[in-house]
Amino acid sequence: MNTTSKQSRRDFIALSGSALAGSFFLHPVAQALSIFDKPGQKMKLAMVGTGVRGLAMWGRDVIRAYKDQVEFVGLSDKNEGRMKYGKTFMGVDCPLFLSADQMIKETKPDVLIVTTMDSTHHEFIVKGLLAGMNVISEKPMTTDEVKVKAILDAERKSGKKLIVTFNYRYSPHRQKLYELLRAGEIGTITSVDFHWYLDTSHGADYFRRWHGRKEFGGTLLVHKSTHHFDLLNWWLDSDPEEVFAYGSLEFYGKNGPFRSKTCRGCPHASKCDFHWDITRNEHLTKLYVENEQYDGYYRDGCVFREEIDIYDKMAVQIKYKNNVQVSYSLTTYSPYEGYRIAFNGTKGRLEAWIKESQPWDE
Ligand SMILES: NC(=O)c1ccc[n+]([C@@H]2O[C@H](COP(=O)([O-])OP(=O)(O)OC[C@H]3O[C@@H](n4cnc5c(N)ncnc54)[C@H](O)[C@@H]3O)[C@@H](O)[C@H]2O)c1
């Protein structure tokens, strides 16, 4: 899902809901195309952040879906090797830039796509807006309130648009929940119980990567829960008024029984439940392992590294402007992955238990 910070949620829902029968939403690139004002020309895209997300969802998939309407004019990343591999992966023939400033100046894109690490989004969003282009940024928009303010100021000053992408709203069962709530099936919603479980495979993976440090991803309450909070705002059609949260690190990081720097070469590999051999995945090896010499980033970091400082269990209480009370939690070492949600209303209760994955075969 995408929302624009220039459009109210109600306006956006009215617009997208009436336009789309089977789905509520426009792809962010389609949304950018809808405000593209150069008839007969392809929309010029440039992307900063040629990691796993950028290359597949914003690179390869966008080229496949919109090849007649868009063209990539530049790619930028601080890791030269990853950027070169990305160009081949995407099958494009555009110039590469270590400096996003230079890319923006030389290629003058219509839209800048930002798919870098979360804590750096604001830097590129602000640069793009102030250089006069619309920007599409991966979630989360950014990681703290100072950066939020810088982005909103740049949007106001430039008159350009930022589209932040929230793909969780696209899934059919979440859209069905939305439809049932809007249809008034349970009357007025009064409270919500929402509990999300990350398992010891996908959940653990956050602790292997840059996400394990507050300074890079703002903790999973920002990096991951941003999806869940976006769903809540949309389902409830309101905004939070009061929020408080608890978080603690009790399983990963310093809590582990032993540790190493990376899974590769780990002396505890044979007894570690979290040992993971990245070299068995060719794409991830080409993307990260073969480019470690450029930035020293290890994609298979030990989940028990001392430096991990994010929370692995989190609980949040939210009071919405429309008086709905929400109890939310996020657990990162569950045996299976998915979520339980219950909406309590004046005419009934709507419940869902969605099991998304598990680390073992059925
Ligand atoms: N919507 C979703 O479900 C979803 C899923 C995965 C990732 N994401 C988002 O996509 C973004 C990228 O995540 P990823 O998993 O691809 O991470 P990644 O580490 O694979 O890629 C990030 C890239 O950004 C580059 N980078 C970091 N800082 C930079 C800087 N200052 N200047 C230039 N390049 C820089 C890195 O070198 C790397 O190539 C994140 O914002 C993440 O939250 C969203």
mmCIF file of C-alpha atoms and ligand atoms in Angstrom:
data_model
loop_
_atom_site.group_PDB
_atom_site.id
_atom_site.type_symbol
_atom_site.label_atom_id
_atom_site.label_comp_id
_atom_site.label_asym_id
_atom_site.label_seq_id
_atom_site.Cartn_x
_atom_site.Cartn_y
_atom_site.Cartn_z
ATOM 1 C CA MET A 1 0.000 0.000 0.000
ATOM 2 C CA ASN A 2 1.112 3.500 -0.492
ATOM 3 C CA THR A 3 -0.024 6.674 1.153
ATOM 4 C CA THR A 4 1.006 10.158 0.346
ATOM 5 C CA SER A 5 1.638 12.637 3.060
ATOM 6 C CA LYS A 6 -0.218 15.260 1.020
ATOM 7 C CA GLN A 7 -3.460 13.371 0.873
ATOM 8 C CA SER A 8 -5.731 12.528 3.768
ATOM 9 C CA ARG A 9 -6.312 8.830 4.448
ATOM 10 C CA ARG A 10 -10.061 9.230 3.840
ATOM 11 C CA ASP A 11 -9.493 10.929 0.461
ATOM 12 C CA PHE A 12 -7.032 8.252 -0.541
ATOM 13 C CA ILE A 13 -9.370 5.399 0.415
ATOM 14 C CA ALA A 14 -12.243 7.051 -1.433
ATOM 15 C CA LEU A 15 -10.071 7.478 -4.521
ATOM 16 C CA SER A 16 -8.474 4.039 -4.556
ATOM 17 C CA GLY A 17 -11.580 2.184 -3.366
ATOM 18 C CA SER A 18 -13.722 3.499 -6.183
ATOM 19 C CA ALA A 19 -11.043 2.964 -8.818
ATOM 20 C CA LEU A 20 -10.222 -0.654 -8.113
ATOM 21 C CA ALA A 21 -12.692 -3.506 -7.993
ATOM 22 C CA GLY A 22 -10.506 -6.463 -6.984
ATOM 23 C CA SER A 23 -7.833 -4.583 -5.104
ATOM 24 C CA PHE A 24 -7.840 -1.360 -3.099
ATOM 25 C CA PHE A 25 -4.543 0.003 -4.293
ATOM 26 C CA LEU A 26 -2.411 1.438 -7.004
ATOM 27 C CA HIS A 27 1.208 0.328 -7.314
ATOM 28 C CA PRO A 28 3.399 3.247 -6.172
ATOM 29 C CA VAL A 29 4.937 3.416 -9.657
ATOM 30 C CA ALA A 30 1.444 3.597 -11.159
ATOM 31 C CA GLN A 31 0.627 6.315 -8.665
ATOM 32 C CA ALA A 32 3.764 8.206 -9.700
ATOM 33 C CA LEU A 33 2.813 7.682 -13.361
ATOM 34 C CA SER A 34 -0.633 9.130 -12.650
ATOM 35 C CA ILE A 35 0.958 12.472 -11.755
ATOM 36 C CA PHE A 36 3.655 12.277 -14.466
ATOM 37 C CA ASP A 37 3.211 15.305 -16.691
ATOM 38 C CA LYS A 38 5.324 14.557 -19.802
ATOM 39 C CA PRO A 39 2.952 12.886 -22.244
ATOM 40 C CA GLY A 40 4.559 10.557 -24.795
ATOM 41 C CA GLN A 41 7.745 10.181 -22.744
ATOM 42 C CA LYS A 42 8.933 7.386 -20.479
ATOM 43 C CA MET A 43 9.140 8.302 -16.787
ATOM 44 C CA LYS A 44 12.823 8.428 -15.765
ATOM 45 C CA LEU A 45 13.590 6.469 -12.591
ATOM 46 C CA ALA A 46 16.768 6.513 -10.519
ATOM 47 C CA MET A 47 17.289 4.324 -7.468
ATOM 48 C CA VAL A 48 19.551 4.697 -4.447
ATOM 49 C CA GLY A 49 20.125 1.473 -2.491
ATOM 50 C CA THR A 50 20.843 -1.566 -4.631
ATOM 51 C CA GLY A 51 20.250 -4.155 -1.924
ATOM 52 C CA VAL A 52 18.006 -7.194 -1.958
ATOM 53 C CA ARG A 53 14.764 -5.195 -1.801
ATOM 54 C CA GLY A 54 15.681 -2.496 -4.269
ATOM 55 C CA LEU A 55 16.965 -4.836 -6.944
ATOM 56 C CA ALA A 56 14.065 -7.275 -6.937
ATOM 57 C CA MET A 57 10.885 -5.397 -6.069
ATOM 58 C CA TRP A 58 11.839 -1.932 -7.306
ATOM 59 C CA GLY A 59 14.280 -2.933 -10.019
ATOM 60 C CA ARG A 60 13.512 -6.197 -11.785
ATOM 61 C CA ASP A 61 9.771 -6.282 -11.012
ATOM 62 C CA VAL A 62 9.115 -2.670 -11.992
ATOM 63 C CA ILE A 63 10.954 -3.146 -15.298
ATOM 64 C CA ARG A 64 8.873 -6.257 -16.008
ATOM 65 C CA ALA A 65 5.574 -4.598 -15.187
ATOM 66 C CA TYR A 66 6.161 -1.117 -16.628
ATOM 67 C CA LYS A 67 8.765 -1.567 -19.368
ATOM 68 C CA ASP A 68 6.845 0.593 -21.847
ATOM 69 C CA GLN A 69 6.261 3.421 -19.384
ATOM 70 C CA VAL A 70 9.471 3.759 -17.360
ATOM 71 C CA GLU A 71 13.235 3.626 -17.797
ATOM 72 C CA PHE A 72 16.050 3.474 -15.256
ATOM 73 C CA VAL A 73 18.524 6.313 -15.798
ATOM 74 C CA GLY A 74 20.808 5.693 -12.807
ATOM 75 C CA LEU A 75 21.612 3.448 -9.858
ATOM 76 C CA SER A 76 23.469 4.518 -6.748
ATOM 77 C CA ASP A 77 24.857 2.714 -3.712
ATOM 78 C CA LYS A 78 27.799 3.213 -1.378
ATOM 79 C CA ASN A 79 28.896 -0.364 -2.171
ATOM 80 C CA GLU A 80 30.430 -0.365 -5.635
ATOM 81 C CA GLY A 81 30.429 -4.136 -6.059
ATOM 82 C CA ARG A 82 26.790 -4.586 -5.028
ATOM 83 C CA MET A 83 25.812 -1.827 -7.427
ATOM 84 C CA LYS A 84 27.617 -3.515 -10.337
ATOM 85 C CA TYR A 85 26.000 -6.862 -9.573
ATOM 86 C CA GLY A 86 22.650 -5.058 -9.283
ATOM 87 C CA LYS A 87 22.948 -3.616 -12.755
ATOM 88 C CA THR A 88 23.382 -7.112 -14.197
ATOM 89 C CA PHE A 89 20.601 -8.541 -12.012
ATOM 90 C CA MET A 90 18.158 -5.868 -13.183
ATOM 91 C CA GLY A 91 19.307 -6.146 -16.804
ATOM 92 C CA VAL A 92 19.612 -2.381 -17.247
ATOM 93 C CA ASP A 93 22.140 -0.275 -19.065
ATOM 94 C CA CYS A 94 22.287 2.875 -16.990
ATOM 95 C CA PRO A 95 25.220 4.627 -15.315
ATOM 96 C CA LEU A 96 26.278 3.788 -11.735
ATOM 97 C CA PHE A 97 27.076 6.380 -9.069
ATOM 98 C CA LEU A 98 28.739 6.146 -5.687
ATOM 99 C CA SER A 99 27.304 9.601 -5.014
ATOM 100 C CA ALA A 100 23.516 10.054 -5.063
ATOM 101 C CA ASP A 101 24.058 13.817 -5.449
ATOM 102 C CA GLN A 102 25.973 13.236 -8.661
ATOM 103 C CA MET A 103 23.336 10.813 -9.944
ATOM 104 C CA ILE A 104 20.536 13.295 -9.295
ATOM 105 C CA LYS A 105 22.487 16.122 -10.938
ATOM 106 C CA GLU A 106 23.576 14.203 -14.015
ATOM 107 C CA THR A 107 20.537 12.020 -14.749
ATOM 108 C CA LYS A 108 17.739 14.390 -13.632
ATOM 109 C CA PRO A 109 15.198 11.622 -12.930
ATOM 110 C CA ASP A 110 11.474 12.262 -12.690
ATOM 111 C CA VAL A 111 11.271 9.949 -9.674
ATOM 112 C CA LEU A 112 13.905 8.915 -7.145
ATOM 113 C CA ILE A 113 13.367 5.499 -5.519
ATOM 114 C CA VAL A 114 14.917 5.197 -2.031
ATOM 115 C CA THR A 115 15.728 1.662 -0.884
ATOM 116 C CA THR A 116 18.705 2.223 1.408
ATOM 117 C CA MET A 117 19.021 1.325 5.075
ATOM 118 C CA ASP A 118 16.131 2.831 7.108
ATOM 119 C CA SER A 119 18.172 5.414 9.042
ATOM 120 C CA THR A 120 19.416 6.953 5.778
ATOM 121 C CA HIS A 121 16.070 7.328 3.943
ATOM 122 C CA HIS A 122 15.589 10.957 4.984
ATOM 123 C CA GLU A 123 18.912 11.986 3.481
ATOM 124 C CA PHE A 124 17.910 10.869 -0.010
ATOM 125 C CA ILE A 125 14.226 11.775 0.270
ATOM 126 C CA VAL A 126 15.165 15.364 1.162
ATOM 127 C CA LYS A 127 17.798 15.557 -1.609
ATOM 128 C CA GLY A 128 15.324 14.257 -4.196
ATOM 129 C CA LEU A 129 12.462 16.549 -3.172
ATOM 130 C CA LEU A 130 14.652 19.652 -3.028
ATOM 131 C CA ALA A 131 16.125 18.796 -6.438
ATOM 132 C CA GLY A 132 12.573 18.961 -7.813
ATOM 133 C CA MET A 133 11.538 15.331 -8.228
ATOM 134 C CA ASN A 134 8.865 13.101 -6.714
ATOM 135 C CA VAL A 135 10.228 10.398 -4.412
ATOM 136 C CA ILE A 136 9.112 6.835 -3.672
ATOM 137 C CA SER A 137 10.607 5.509 -0.429
ATOM 138 C CA GLU A 138 10.494 2.053 1.087
ATOM 139 C CA LYS A 139 9.006 1.817 4.549
ATOM 140 C CA PRO A 140 9.653 3.034 7.175
ATOM 141 C CA MET A 141 9.608 6.642 6.003
ATOM 142 C CA THR A 142 12.403 7.265 8.497
ATOM 143 C CA THR A 143 13.532 6.388 12.022
ATOM 144 C CA ASP A 144 13.055 9.418 14.265
ATOM 145 C CA GLU A 145 11.055 12.589 14.675
ATOM 146 C CA VAL A 146 13.902 14.949 13.703
ATOM 147 C CA LYS A 147 14.201 13.205 10.337
ATOM 148 C CA VAL A 148 10.395 13.184 9.916
ATOM 149 C CA LYS A 149 10.419 16.964 10.336
ATOM 150 C CA ALA A 150 13.224 17.387 7.786
ATOM 151 C CA ILE A 151 11.219 15.334 5.261
ATOM 152 C CA LEU A 152 7.952 17.202 5.834
ATOM 153 C CA ASP A 153 9.757 20.554 5.572
ATOM 154 C CA ALA A 154 11.376 19.489 2.280
ATOM 155 C CA GLU A 155 8.037 18.329 0.906
ATOM 156 C CA ARG A 156 6.377 21.627 1.787
ATOM 157 C CA LYS A 157 9.251 23.677 0.430
ATOM 158 C CA SER A 158 9.559 21.776 -2.853
ATOM 159 C CA GLY A 159 5.888 21.198 -3.616
ATOM 160 C CA LYS A 160 6.889 17.679 -4.681
ATOM 161 C CA LYS A 161 5.377 14.434 -3.468
ATOM 162 C CA LEU A 162 6.735 11.625 -1.305
ATOM 163 C CA ILE A 163 5.094 8.212 -1.640
ATOM 164 C CA VAL A 164 5.941 5.809 1.228
ATOM 165 C CA THR A 165 5.215 2.209 0.333
ATOM 166 C CA PHE A 166 3.354 -0.129 2.673
ATOM 167 C CA ASN A 167 2.856 -3.430 0.860
ATOM 168 C CA TYR A 168 1.150 -5.212 3.795
ATOM 169 C CA ARG A 169 -2.182 -3.597 2.942
ATOM 170 C CA TYR A 170 -2.258 -5.477 -0.372
ATOM 171 C CA SER A 171 -2.910 -8.982 0.970
ATOM 172 C CA PRO A 172 -6.449 -10.243 0.287
ATOM 173 C CA HIS A 173 -7.257 -11.297 3.870
ATOM 174 C CA ARG A 174 -6.201 -7.900 5.250
ATOM 175 C CA GLN A 175 -8.353 -6.193 2.622
ATOM 176 C CA LYS A 176 -11.252 -8.476 3.627
ATOM 177 C CA LEU A 177 -10.890 -7.389 7.261
ATOM 178 C CA TYR A 178 -11.011 -3.795 6.076
ATOM 179 C CA GLU A 179 -14.169 -4.428 4.046
ATOM 180 C CA LEU A 180 -15.952 -6.142 6.945
ATOM 181 C CA LEU A 181 -15.034 -3.365 9.368
ATOM 182 C CA ARG A 182 -16.102 -0.605 6.956
ATOM 183 C CA ALA A 183 -19.367 -2.460 6.291
ATOM 184 C CA GLY A 184 -20.144 -2.145 10.008
ATOM 185 C CA GLU A 185 -20.402 -5.917 10.587
ATOM 186 C CA ILE A 186 -19.339 -5.561 14.242
ATOM 187 C CA GLY A 187 -20.798 -2.100 14.811
ATOM 188 C CA THR A 188 -18.531 0.568 16.247
ATOM 189 C CA ILE A 189 -15.037 -0.758 16.917
ATOM 190 C CA THR A 190 -14.064 -0.228 20.547
ATOM 191 C CA SER A 191 -10.784 -2.125 21.018
ATOM 192 C CA VAL A 192 -8.271 -4.362 19.247
ATOM 193 C CA ASP A 193 -6.003 -7.198 20.394
ATOM 194 C CA PHE A 194 -3.146 -7.524 17.860
ATOM 195 C CA HIS A 195 -0.220 -9.883 18.362
ATOM 196 C CA TRP A 196 2.457 -10.554 15.778
ATOM 197 C CA TYR A 197 4.830 -13.512 15.973
ATOM 198 C CA LEU A 198 8.140 -13.708 14.114
ATOM 199 C CA ASP A 199 9.692 -17.160 14.083
ATOM 200 C CA THR A 200 13.200 -18.446 14.747
ATOM 201 C CA SER A 201 13.991 -18.380 11.008
ATOM 202 C CA HIS A 202 12.658 -15.102 9.537
ATOM 203 C CA GLY A 203 12.543 -13.441 12.975
ATOM 204 C CA ALA A 204 16.108 -14.441 13.759
ATOM 205 C CA ASP A 205 17.260 -13.041 10.417
ATOM 206 C CA TYR A 206 16.682 -9.465 11.610
ATOM 207 C CA PHE A 207 19.349 -10.058 14.252
ATOM 208 C CA ARG A 208 21.911 -11.168 11.630
ATOM 209 C CA ARG A 209 21.747 -7.879 9.724
ATOM 210 C CA TRP A 210 22.030 -4.090 10.217
ATOM 211 C CA HIS A 211 18.507 -4.268 11.657
ATOM 212 C CA GLY A 212 20.039 -5.495 14.933
ATOM 213 C CA ARG A 213 21.292 -2.003 15.774
ATOM 214 C CA LYS A 214 18.931 0.776 16.922
ATOM 215 C CA GLU A 215 20.927 3.386 15.041
ATOM 216 C CA PHE A 216 20.279 1.719 11.663
ATOM 217 C CA GLY A 217 16.674 0.492 11.821
ATOM 218 C CA GLY A 218 15.214 2.320 14.838
ATOM 219 C CA THR A 219 14.418 -1.084 16.469
ATOM 220 C CA LEU A 220 11.806 -3.517 15.149
ATOM 221 C CA LEU A 221 9.118 -1.249 16.640
ATOM 222 C CA VAL A 222 9.979 1.016 13.705
ATOM 223 C CA HIS A 223 11.429 -1.299 11.078
ATOM 224 C CA LYS A 224 8.847 -4.097 11.402
ATOM 225 C CA SER A 225 5.920 -2.736 13.413
ATOM 226 C CA THR A 226 5.593 0.185 10.983
ATOM 227 C CA HIS A 227 3.719 -2.303 8.764
ATOM 228 C CA HIS A 228 1.430 -3.311 11.628
ATOM 229 C CA PHE A 229 0.798 0.242 12.787
ATOM 230 C CA ASP A 230 0.006 1.223 9.212
ATOM 231 C CA LEU A 231 -2.533 -1.625 9.055
ATOM 232 C CA LEU A 232 -4.106 -0.468 12.324
ATOM 233 C CA ASN A 233 -4.377 3.156 11.164
ATOM 234 C CA TRP A 234 -6.046 1.951 7.979
ATOM 235 C CA TRP A 235 -8.361 -0.625 9.549
ATOM 236 C CA LEU A 236 -9.440 1.812 12.266
ATOM 237 C CA ASP A 237 -9.536 4.859 9.982
ATOM 238 C CA SER A 238 -8.042 6.992 12.725
ATOM 239 C CA ASP A 239 -4.717 8.181 14.112
ATOM 240 C CA PRO A 240 -3.029 7.345 17.421
ATOM 241 C CA GLU A 241 -3.426 9.929 20.159
ATOM 242 C CA GLU A 242 -1.519 8.293 23.043
ATOM 243 C CA VAL A 243 1.111 5.570 22.808
ATOM 244 C CA PHE A 244 3.461 3.892 25.213
ATOM 245 C CA ALA A 245 5.626 0.835 24.829
ATOM 246 C CA TYR A 246 7.868 -1.651 26.559
ATOM 247 C CA GLY A 247 10.767 -3.486 24.951
ATOM 248 C CA SER A 248 13.438 -5.841 26.145
ATOM 249 C CA LEU A 249 16.264 -7.977 24.756
ATOM 250 C CA GLU A 250 16.223 -11.374 26.450
ATOM 251 C CA PHE A 251 16.913 -14.005 23.802
ATOM 252 C CA TYR A 252 19.272 -12.817 21.032
ATOM 253 C CA GLY A 253 22.416 -10.696 21.332
ATOM 254 C CA LYS A 254 24.325 -10.894 24.602
ATOM 255 C CA ASN A 255 21.832 -13.487 25.916
ATOM 256 C CA GLY A 256 23.150 -16.266 23.651
ATOM 257 C CA PRO A 257 25.229 -19.121 25.105
ATOM 258 C CA PHE A 258 28.141 -18.457 22.707
ATOM 259 C CA ARG A 259 28.959 -16.171 19.837
ATOM 260 C CA SER A 260 31.107 -15.464 16.818
ATOM 261 C CA LYS A 261 31.315 -12.626 14.300
ATOM 262 C CA THR A 262 29.563 -14.408 11.435
ATOM 263 C CA CYS A 263 28.093 -17.847 10.779
ATOM 264 C CA ARG A 264 30.890 -18.473 8.299
ATOM 265 C CA GLY A 265 33.848 -19.798 10.223
ATOM 266 C CA CYS A 266 31.942 -20.049 13.515
ATOM 267 C CA PRO A 267 33.519 -22.555 15.932
ATOM 268 C CA HIS A 268 30.065 -23.230 17.478
ATOM 269 C CA ALA A 269 28.342 -24.017 14.172
ATOM 270 C CA SER A 270 27.621 -27.679 14.925
ATOM 271 C CA LYS A 271 25.733 -26.895 18.138
ATOM 272 C CA CYS A 272 24.059 -23.600 17.165
ATOM 273 C CA ASP A 273 20.345 -23.732 16.273
ATOM 274 C CA PHE A 274 20.777 -20.489 14.353
ATOM 275 C CA HIS A 275 23.714 -21.463 12.154
ATOM 276 C CA TRP A 276 23.012 -20.375 8.567
ATOM 277 C CA ASP A 277 25.196 -20.929 5.514
ATOM 278 C CA ILE A 278 24.726 -17.889 3.264
ATOM 279 C CA THR A 279 26.957 -19.422 0.569
ATOM 280 C CA ARG A 280 24.194 -21.934 -0.233
ATOM 281 C CA ASN A 281 22.223 -19.022 -1.711
ATOM 282 C CA GLU A 282 23.852 -17.826 -4.937
ATOM 283 C CA HIS A 283 21.991 -14.494 -5.140
ATOM 284 C CA LEU A 284 22.819 -13.501 -1.551
ATOM 285 C CA THR A 285 26.429 -14.589 -2.032
ATOM 286 C CA LYS A 286 26.790 -12.391 -5.117
ATOM 287 C CA LEU A 287 24.974 -9.519 -3.440
ATOM 288 C CA TYR A 288 26.734 -9.495 -0.073
ATOM 289 C CA VAL A 289 29.550 -12.028 0.417
ATOM 290 C CA GLU A 290 31.399 -11.090 -2.762
ATOM 291 C CA ASN A 291 31.222 -7.397 -1.890
ATOM 292 C CA GLU A 292 32.284 -7.393 1.748
ATOM 293 C CA GLN A 293 35.631 -5.827 0.850
ATOM 294 C CA TYR A 294 33.889 -2.564 -0.128
ATOM 295 C CA ASP A 295 32.098 -1.810 3.159
ATOM 296 C CA GLY A 296 32.846 -4.578 5.680
ATOM 297 C CA TYR A 297 29.151 -5.495 5.946
ATOM 298 C CA TYR A 298 28.437 -9.126 6.861
ATOM 299 C CA ARG A 299 24.946 -10.342 5.950
ATOM 300 C CA ASP A 300 25.348 -13.520 8.062
ATOM 301 C CA GLY A 301 26.215 -11.817 11.364
ATOM 302 C CA CYS A 302 25.909 -13.917 14.528
ATOM 303 C CA VAL A 303 22.464 -13.496 16.158
ATOM 304 C CA PHE A 304 24.267 -13.487 19.527
ATOM 305 C CA ARG A 305 26.635 -10.574 18.734
ATOM 306 C CA GLU A 306 27.230 -8.364 21.794
ATOM 307 C CA GLU A 307 26.575 -5.219 19.709
ATOM 308 C CA ILE A 308 22.889 -6.081 19.128
ATOM 309 C CA ASP A 309 20.867 -3.485 21.028
ATOM 310 C CA ILE A 310 17.312 -3.748 19.650
ATOM 311 C CA TYR A 311 14.441 -5.378 21.560
ATOM 312 C CA ASP A 312 13.325 -8.936 20.869
ATOM 313 C CA LYS A 313 10.011 -8.673 22.745
ATOM 314 C CA MET A 314 7.832 -5.599 22.544
ATOM 315 C CA ALA A 315 4.440 -4.509 23.863
ATOM 316 C CA VAL A 316 2.538 -1.343 22.983
ATOM 317 C CA GLN A 317 -0.652 0.304 24.228
ATOM 318 C CA ILE A 318 -2.317 2.747 21.848
ATOM 319 C CA LYS A 319 -5.322 5.012 22.267
ATOM 320 C CA TYR A 320 -6.711 6.254 18.971
ATOM 321 C CA LYS A 321 -8.411 9.598 18.335
ATOM 322 C CA ASN A 322 -11.697 7.728 17.785
ATOM 323 C CA ASN A 323 -11.290 6.200 21.272
ATOM 324 C CA VAL A 324 -10.334 2.713 20.067
ATOM 325 C CA GLN A 325 -7.837 1.093 22.464
ATOM 326 C CA VAL A 326 -5.209 -1.266 21.040
ATOM 327 C CA SER A 327 -3.035 -3.846 22.788
ATOM 328 C CA TYR A 328 -0.187 -4.823 20.450
ATOM 329 C CA SER A 329 2.820 -7.085 20.855
ATOM 330 C CA LEU A 330 5.698 -8.318 18.714
ATOM 331 C CA THR A 331 7.664 -11.461 19.540
ATOM 332 C CA THR A 332 10.744 -12.447 17.568
ATOM 333 C CA TYR A 333 11.505 -16.022 18.630
ATOM 334 C CA SER A 334 8.184 -17.768 18.190
ATOM 335 C CA PRO A 335 8.107 -21.403 16.927
ATOM 336 C CA TYR A 336 5.913 -20.248 14.012
ATOM 337 C CA GLU A 337 5.172 -16.996 12.241
ATOM 338 C CA GLY A 338 1.914 -15.117 11.830
ATOM 339 C CA TYR A 339 -0.537 -13.027 13.780
ATOM 340 C CA ARG A 340 -3.689 -13.057 15.822
ATOM 341 C CA ILE A 341 -6.042 -10.132 15.687
ATOM 342 C CA ALA A 342 -9.420 -9.469 17.247
ATOM 343 C CA PHE A 343 -11.561 -6.383 16.761
ATOM 344 C CA ASN A 344 -14.132 -5.892 19.511
ATOM 345 C CA GLY A 345 -17.218 -3.933 18.476
ATOM 346 C CA THR A 346 -20.594 -2.860 19.805
ATOM 347 C CA LYS A 347 -22.304 -5.558 17.691
ATOM 348 C CA GLY A 348 -19.770 -8.370 17.836
ATOM 349 C CA ARG A 349 -16.176 -9.444 17.431
ATOM 350 C CA LEU A 350 -14.074 -10.070 14.323
ATOM 351 C CA GLU A 351 -11.148 -12.452 14.792
ATOM 352 C CA ALA A 352 -8.392 -13.762 12.552
ATOM 353 C CA TRP A 353 -5.530 -16.168 13.212
ATOM 354 C CA ILE A 354 -3.165 -16.100 10.271
ATOM 355 C CA LYS A 355 -0.316 -18.565 10.307
ATOM 356 C CA GLU A 356 2.118 -17.382 7.646
ATOM 357 C CA SER A 357 5.075 -19.731 7.918
ATOM 358 C CA GLN A 358 7.021 -22.059 10.145
ATOM 359 C CA PRO A 359 10.638 -23.187 10.117
ATOM 360 C CA TRP A 360 9.763 -26.865 9.522
ATOM 361 C CA ASP A 361 8.007 -28.763 6.657
ATOM 362 C CA GLU A 362 4.395 -29.926 7.223
HETATM 363 N N1 LIG B 1 8.217 -3.583 2.468
HETATM 364 C C1 LIG B 1 8.874 -4.644 2.880
HETATM 365 O O1 LIG B 1 8.269 -5.655 3.226
HETATM 366 C C2 LIG B 1 10.374 -4.608 2.922
HETATM 367 C C3 LIG B 1 11.098 -5.798 2.894
HETATM 368 C C4 LIG B 1 12.495 -5.707 2.934
HETATM 369 C C5 LIG B 1 13.120 -4.464 3.013
HETATM 370 N N2 LIG B 1 12.370 -3.331 3.042
HETATM 371 C C6 LIG B 1 13.020 -2.006 3.128
HETATM 372 O O2 LIG B 1 13.865 -1.846 2.008
HETATM 373 C C7 LIG B 1 15.022 -1.082 2.369
HETATM 374 C C8 LIG B 1 16.279 -1.859 1.982
HETATM 375 O O3 LIG B 1 16.327 -3.071 2.710
HETATM 376 P P1 LIG B 1 17.182 -4.322 2.183
HETATM 377 O O4 LIG B 1 16.654 -5.504 2.881
HETATM 378 O O5 LIG B 1 17.241 -4.299 0.706
HETATM 379 O O6 LIG B 1 18.615 -3.976 2.792
HETATM 380 P P2 LIG B 1 20.057 -4.192 2.115
HETATM 381 O O7 LIG B 1 21.041 -4.066 3.196
HETATM 382 O O8 LIG B 1 20.032 -5.433 1.293
HETATM 383 O O9 LIG B 1 20.157 -2.979 1.101
HETATM 384 C C9 LIG B 1 20.390 -1.654 1.491
HETATM 385 C C10 LIG B 1 21.352 -1.046 0.475
HETATM 386 O O10 LIG B 1 21.508 0.328 0.803
HETATM 387 C C11 LIG B 1 22.886 0.646 0.689
HETATM 388 N N3 LIG B 1 23.136 1.801 1.557
HETATM 389 C C12 LIG B 1 23.018 1.858 2.907
HETATM 390 N N4 LIG B 1 23.333 3.095 3.335
HETATM 391 C C13 LIG B 1 23.631 3.819 2.233
HETATM 392 C C14 LIG B 1 24.045 5.162 2.029
HETATM 393 N N5 LIG B 1 24.194 6.014 3.055
HETATM 394 N N6 LIG B 1 24.275 5.571 0.771
HETATM 395 C C15 LIG B 1 24.116 4.722 -0.272
HETATM 396 N N7 LIG B 1 23.744 3.434 -0.145
HETATM 397 C C16 LIG B 1 23.505 2.996 1.106
HETATM 398 C C17 LIG B 1 23.622 -0.612 1.120
HETATM 399 O O11 LIG B 1 24.944 -0.658 0.639
HETATM 400 C C18 LIG B 1 22.737 -1.690 0.517
HETATM 401 O O12 LIG B 1 23.144 -2.042 -0.781
HETATM 402 C C19 LIG B 1 14.896 -0.817 3.875
HETATM 403 O O13 LIG B 1 14.353 0.459 4.073
HETATM 404 C C20 LIG B 1 13.918 -1.859 4.349
HETATM 405 O O14 LIG B 1 13.178 -1.425 5.489
HETATM 406 C C21 LIG B 1 11.012 -3.387 2.963
#
